[in-house]
Tab-separated table of C-alpha atoms in Angstrom:
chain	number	residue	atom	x	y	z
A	1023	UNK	CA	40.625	-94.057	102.446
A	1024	UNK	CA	43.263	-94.704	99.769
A	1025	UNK	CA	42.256	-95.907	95.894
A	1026	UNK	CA	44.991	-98.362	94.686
A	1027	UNK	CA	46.754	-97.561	91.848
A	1028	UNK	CA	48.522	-99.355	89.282
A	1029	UNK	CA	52.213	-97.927	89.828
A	1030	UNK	CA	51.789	-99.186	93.095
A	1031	UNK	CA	51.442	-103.049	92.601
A	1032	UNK	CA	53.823	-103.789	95.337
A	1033	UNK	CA	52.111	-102.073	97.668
A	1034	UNK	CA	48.995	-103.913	96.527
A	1035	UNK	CA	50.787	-107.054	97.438
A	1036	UNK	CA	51.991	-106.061	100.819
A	1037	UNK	CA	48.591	-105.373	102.245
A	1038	UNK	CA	47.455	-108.331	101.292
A	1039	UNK	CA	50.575	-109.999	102.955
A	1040	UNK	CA	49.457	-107.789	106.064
A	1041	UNK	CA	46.002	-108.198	105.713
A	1042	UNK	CA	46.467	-112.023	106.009
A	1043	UNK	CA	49.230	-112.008	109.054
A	1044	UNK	CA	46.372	-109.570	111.220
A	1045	UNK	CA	43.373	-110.735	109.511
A	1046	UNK	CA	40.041	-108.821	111.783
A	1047	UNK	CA	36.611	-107.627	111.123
A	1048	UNK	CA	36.379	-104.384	109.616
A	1049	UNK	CA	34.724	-102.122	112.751
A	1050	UNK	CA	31.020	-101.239	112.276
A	1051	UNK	CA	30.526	-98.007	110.508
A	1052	UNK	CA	29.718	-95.379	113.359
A	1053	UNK	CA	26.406	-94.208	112.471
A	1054	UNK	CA	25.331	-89.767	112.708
A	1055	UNK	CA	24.175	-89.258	116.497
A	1056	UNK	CA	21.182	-87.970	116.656
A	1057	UNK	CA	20.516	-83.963	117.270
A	1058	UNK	CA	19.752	-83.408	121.062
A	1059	UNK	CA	16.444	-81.925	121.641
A	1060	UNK	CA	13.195	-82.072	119.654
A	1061	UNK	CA	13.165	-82.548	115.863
A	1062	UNK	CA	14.036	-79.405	113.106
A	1063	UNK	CA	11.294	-77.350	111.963
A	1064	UNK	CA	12.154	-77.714	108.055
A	1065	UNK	CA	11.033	-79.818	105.683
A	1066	UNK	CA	14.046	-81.500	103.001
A	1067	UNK	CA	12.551	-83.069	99.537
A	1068	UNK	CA	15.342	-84.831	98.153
A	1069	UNK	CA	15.287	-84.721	93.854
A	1070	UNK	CA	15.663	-87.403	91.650
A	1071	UNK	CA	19.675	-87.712	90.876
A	1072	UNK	CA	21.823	-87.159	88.150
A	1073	UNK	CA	23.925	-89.781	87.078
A	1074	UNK	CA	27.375	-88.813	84.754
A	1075	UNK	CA	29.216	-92.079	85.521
A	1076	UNK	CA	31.122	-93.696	83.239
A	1077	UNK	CA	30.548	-97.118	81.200
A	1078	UNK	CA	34.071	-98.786	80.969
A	1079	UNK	CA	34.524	-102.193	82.470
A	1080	UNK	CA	36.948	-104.665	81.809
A	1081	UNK	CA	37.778	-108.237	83.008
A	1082	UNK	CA	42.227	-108.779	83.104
A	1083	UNK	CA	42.241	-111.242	85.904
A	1084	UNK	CA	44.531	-113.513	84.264
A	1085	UNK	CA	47.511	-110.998	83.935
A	1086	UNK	CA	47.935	-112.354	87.540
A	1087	UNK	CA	48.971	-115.913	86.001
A	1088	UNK	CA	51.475	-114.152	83.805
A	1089	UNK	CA	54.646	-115.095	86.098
A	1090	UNK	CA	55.918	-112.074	87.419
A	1091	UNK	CA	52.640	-109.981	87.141
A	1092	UNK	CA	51.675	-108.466	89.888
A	1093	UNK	CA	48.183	-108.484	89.324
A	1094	UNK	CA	45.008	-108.393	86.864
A	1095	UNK	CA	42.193	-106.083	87.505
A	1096	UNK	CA	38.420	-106.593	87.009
A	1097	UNK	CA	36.655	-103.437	87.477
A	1098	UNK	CA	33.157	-101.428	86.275
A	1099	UNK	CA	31.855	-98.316	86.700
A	1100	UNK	CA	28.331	-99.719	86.696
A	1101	UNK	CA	28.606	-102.448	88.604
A	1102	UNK	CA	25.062	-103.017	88.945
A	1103	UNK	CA	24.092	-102.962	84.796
A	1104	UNK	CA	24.325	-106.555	83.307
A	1105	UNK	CA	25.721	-104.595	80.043
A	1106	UNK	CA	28.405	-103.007	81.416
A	1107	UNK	CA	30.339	-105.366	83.694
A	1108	UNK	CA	32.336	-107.688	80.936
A	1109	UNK	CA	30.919	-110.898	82.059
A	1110	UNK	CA	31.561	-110.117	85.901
A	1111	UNK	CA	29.349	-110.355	88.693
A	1112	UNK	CA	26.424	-107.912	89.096
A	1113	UNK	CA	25.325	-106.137	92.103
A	1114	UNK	CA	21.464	-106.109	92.675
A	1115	UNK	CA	20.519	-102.807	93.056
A	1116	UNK	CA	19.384	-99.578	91.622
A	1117	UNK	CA	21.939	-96.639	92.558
A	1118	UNK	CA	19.652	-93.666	91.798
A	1119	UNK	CA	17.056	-95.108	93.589
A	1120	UNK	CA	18.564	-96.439	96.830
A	1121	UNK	CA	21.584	-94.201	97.316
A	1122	UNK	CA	19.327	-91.061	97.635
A	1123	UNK	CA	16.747	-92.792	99.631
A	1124	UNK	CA	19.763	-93.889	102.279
A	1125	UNK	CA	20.553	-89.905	101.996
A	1126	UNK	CA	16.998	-89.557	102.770
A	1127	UNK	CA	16.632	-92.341	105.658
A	1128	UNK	CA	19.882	-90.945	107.498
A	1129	UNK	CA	19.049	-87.181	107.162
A	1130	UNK	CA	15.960	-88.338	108.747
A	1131	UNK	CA	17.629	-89.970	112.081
A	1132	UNK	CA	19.326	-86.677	112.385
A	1133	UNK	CA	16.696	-84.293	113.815
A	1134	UNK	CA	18.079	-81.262	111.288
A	1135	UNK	CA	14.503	-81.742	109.619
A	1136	UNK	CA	10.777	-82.395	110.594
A	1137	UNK	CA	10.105	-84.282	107.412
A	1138	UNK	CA	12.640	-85.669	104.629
A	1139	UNK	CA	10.989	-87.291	101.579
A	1140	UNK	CA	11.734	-88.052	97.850
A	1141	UNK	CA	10.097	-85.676	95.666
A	1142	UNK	CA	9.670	-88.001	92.463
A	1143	UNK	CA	7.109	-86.077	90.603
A	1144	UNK	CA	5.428	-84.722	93.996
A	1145	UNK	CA	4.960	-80.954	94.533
A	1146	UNK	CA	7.432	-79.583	96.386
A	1147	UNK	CA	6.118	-76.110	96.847
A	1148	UNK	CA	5.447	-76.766	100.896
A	1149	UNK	CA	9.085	-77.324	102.055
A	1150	UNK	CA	11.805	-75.576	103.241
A	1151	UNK	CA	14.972	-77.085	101.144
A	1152	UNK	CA	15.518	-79.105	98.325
A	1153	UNK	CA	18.281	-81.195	97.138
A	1154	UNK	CA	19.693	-83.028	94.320
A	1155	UNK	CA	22.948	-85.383	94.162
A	1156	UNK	CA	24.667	-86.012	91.168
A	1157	UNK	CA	26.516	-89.145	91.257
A	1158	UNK	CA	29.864	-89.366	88.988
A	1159	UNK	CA	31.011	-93.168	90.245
A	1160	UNK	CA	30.201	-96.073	91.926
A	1161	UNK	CA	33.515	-97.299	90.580
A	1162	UNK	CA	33.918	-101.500	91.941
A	1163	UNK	CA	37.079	-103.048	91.175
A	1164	UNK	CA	39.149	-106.584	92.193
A	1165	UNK	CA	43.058	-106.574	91.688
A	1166	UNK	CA	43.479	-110.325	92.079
A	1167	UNK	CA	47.008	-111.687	92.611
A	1168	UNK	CA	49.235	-114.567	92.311
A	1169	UNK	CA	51.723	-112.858	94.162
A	1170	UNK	CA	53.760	-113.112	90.844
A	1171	UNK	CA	54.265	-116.636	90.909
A	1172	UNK	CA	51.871	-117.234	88.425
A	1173	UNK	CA	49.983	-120.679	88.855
A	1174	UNK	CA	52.206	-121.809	91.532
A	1175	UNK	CA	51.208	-118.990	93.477
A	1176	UNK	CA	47.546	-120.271	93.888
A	1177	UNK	CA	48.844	-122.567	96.792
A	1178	UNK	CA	48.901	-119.291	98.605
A	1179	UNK	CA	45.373	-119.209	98.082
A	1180	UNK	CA	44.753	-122.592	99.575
A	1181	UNK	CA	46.921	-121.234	102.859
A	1182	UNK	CA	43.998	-118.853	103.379
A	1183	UNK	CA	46.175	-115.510	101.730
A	1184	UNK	CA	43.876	-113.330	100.311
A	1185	UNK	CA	43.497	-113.809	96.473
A	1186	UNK	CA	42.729	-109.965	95.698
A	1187	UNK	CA	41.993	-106.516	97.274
A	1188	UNK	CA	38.549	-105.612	96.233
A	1189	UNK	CA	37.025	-101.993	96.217
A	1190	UNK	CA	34.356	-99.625	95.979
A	1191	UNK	CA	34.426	-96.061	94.876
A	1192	UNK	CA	31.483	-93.459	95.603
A	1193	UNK	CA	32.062	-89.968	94.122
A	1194	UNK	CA	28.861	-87.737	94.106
A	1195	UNK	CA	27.423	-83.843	94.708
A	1196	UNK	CA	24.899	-83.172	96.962
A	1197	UNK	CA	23.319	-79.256	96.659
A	1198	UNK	CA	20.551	-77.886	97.839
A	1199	UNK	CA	18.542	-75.170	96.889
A	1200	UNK	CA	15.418	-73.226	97.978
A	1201	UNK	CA	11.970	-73.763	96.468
A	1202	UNK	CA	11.670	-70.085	95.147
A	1203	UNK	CA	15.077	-70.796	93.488
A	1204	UNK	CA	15.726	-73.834	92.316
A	1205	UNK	CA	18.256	-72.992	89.841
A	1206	UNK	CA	20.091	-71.367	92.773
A	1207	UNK	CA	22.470	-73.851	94.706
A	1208	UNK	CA	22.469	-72.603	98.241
A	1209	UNK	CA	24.874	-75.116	99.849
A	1210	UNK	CA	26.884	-78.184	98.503
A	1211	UNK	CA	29.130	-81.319	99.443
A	1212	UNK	CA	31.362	-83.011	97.520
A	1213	UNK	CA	31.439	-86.712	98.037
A	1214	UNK	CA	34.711	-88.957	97.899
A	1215	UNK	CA	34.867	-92.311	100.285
A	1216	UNK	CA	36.293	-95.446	98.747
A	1217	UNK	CA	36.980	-98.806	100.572
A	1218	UNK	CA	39.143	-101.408	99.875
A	1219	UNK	CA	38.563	-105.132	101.524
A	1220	UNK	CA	41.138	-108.118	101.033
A	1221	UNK	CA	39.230	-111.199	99.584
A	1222	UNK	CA	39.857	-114.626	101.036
A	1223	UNK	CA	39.433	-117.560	99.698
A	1224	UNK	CA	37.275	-118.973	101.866
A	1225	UNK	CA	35.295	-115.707	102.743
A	1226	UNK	CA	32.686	-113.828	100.857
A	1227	UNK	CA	34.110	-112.053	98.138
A	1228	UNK	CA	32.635	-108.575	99.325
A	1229	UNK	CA	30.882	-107.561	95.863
A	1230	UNK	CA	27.596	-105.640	97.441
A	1231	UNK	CA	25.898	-102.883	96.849
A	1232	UNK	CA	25.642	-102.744	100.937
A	1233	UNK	CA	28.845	-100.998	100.685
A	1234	UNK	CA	27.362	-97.898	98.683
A	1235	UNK	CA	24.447	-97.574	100.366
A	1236	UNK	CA	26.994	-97.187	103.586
A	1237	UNK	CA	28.885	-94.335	102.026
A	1238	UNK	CA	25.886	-92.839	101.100
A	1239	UNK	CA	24.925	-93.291	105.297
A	1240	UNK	CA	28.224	-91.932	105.918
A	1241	UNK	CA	27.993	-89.171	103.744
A	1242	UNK	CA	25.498	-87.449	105.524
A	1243	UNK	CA	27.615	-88.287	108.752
A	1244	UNK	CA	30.878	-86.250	106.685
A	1245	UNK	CA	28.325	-83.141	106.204
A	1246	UNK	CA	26.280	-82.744	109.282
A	1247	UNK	CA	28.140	-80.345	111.213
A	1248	UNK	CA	28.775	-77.781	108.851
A	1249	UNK	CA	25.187	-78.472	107.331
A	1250	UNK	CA	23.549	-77.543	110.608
A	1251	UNK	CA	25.617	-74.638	111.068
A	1252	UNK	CA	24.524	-73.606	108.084
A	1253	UNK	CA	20.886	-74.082	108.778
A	1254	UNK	CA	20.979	-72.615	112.577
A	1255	UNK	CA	22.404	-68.636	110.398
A	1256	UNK	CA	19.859	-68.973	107.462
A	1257	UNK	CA	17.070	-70.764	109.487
A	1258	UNK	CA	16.707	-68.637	112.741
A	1259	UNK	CA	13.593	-70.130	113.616
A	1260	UNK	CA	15.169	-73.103	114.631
């Protein structure tokens, strides 16, 4: 999945000329399959998360109404935190709370483990791995568009074209370690999935946090087949 850039305002504009001429749902995100046979032996605890994301936001929608502008961006890194979104809309939820605990719910559905739980401040001494996630962005961001026409170009917008390309950005670590060790990083996965929508007028405008707590679904999809490898050599037993 590509992350627009801002050398690349005319392609910007061209998917949203696209995106309006073929216009279609997005397809369902294909959720993990579950492992054939009866469920893993191991046990997962999942640790509480790291977060190193950034705090920048800013709010330059109306460069778009500058004529020959391609665009203004509105973006924040914490989309969710009242404090750090300049003014813009805020997303509902609690990222190192319900990102890990999709990682959880979806690691579950696999079969690779008997029992997956949060830790919080639980012992942890009676399973088999642990693992923590460090999250570095849950990046959101809206390049809305006049199509360089400035206000004229807001017509457009009443002709159903799409009035900005909105996205989300999840970039985290996931590593897991052995309870004996637990300074000792066993196995990791590096995290990078990013979505862009077009945003219609007369549609939903597609800020929701339902969109992280899909990557974080699909992120455990991304891993699973080199993750149970990895089990099946240093966990015989299954």
């Amino acid at each position: 999945m590509k992350i627009f850039r801002h050398s690349r305002p005319l392609r910007i504009i061209g998917w949203l000329c696209i995106a309006f001429m073929c216009s279609a749902g997005s397809p369902a995100m294909a959720q993990p399959a579950p492992v054939a046979g009866s469920q893993g032996d191991l046990r997962l605890a999942i640790l509480p998360f790291e977060d190193q994301r950034g705090t920048e936001s800013g709010a330059w929608s109306w460069l778009a109404f500058v004529p020959l502008i391609p665009y203004g961006q509105e973006f924040a890194d914490r989309p969710e935190d009242p404090k750090a979104t300049s003014g813009l809309e805020t997303l509902a939820y609690d990222p190192l709370v319900e990102i890990p605990q999709a990682i959880a719910d979806e690691f579950q559905k696999t079969g690779l483990f008997r029992e997956v739980r949060m830790s919080h401040d639980a012992p942890v001494d009676d399973v088999d791995l642990l693992m923590k996630g460090t999250i570095r962005s849950t990046r959101w961001e809206r390049n809305v568009t006049a199509y360089g026409l400035s206000i004229p170009g807001i017509a457009l917008w009443i002709f159903g074209f799409p009035y900005a390309v909105a996205q989300n950005t999840l970039d985290m670590t996931l590593e897991f370690m052995e309870p004996a060790h637990p300074n000792h990083v066993v196995w990791r996965a590096e995290i990078l999935l990013a979505k862009g929508v077009p945003v219609h007028p007369y549609y939903r405008d597609g800020v929701s946090p339902q969109s992280y707590l899909d990557f974080a679904r699909q992120s455990v999809d991304e891993i699973k087949g080199k993750f149970e490898k990895w089990i099946l050599q240093h966990f015989p037993r299954r």
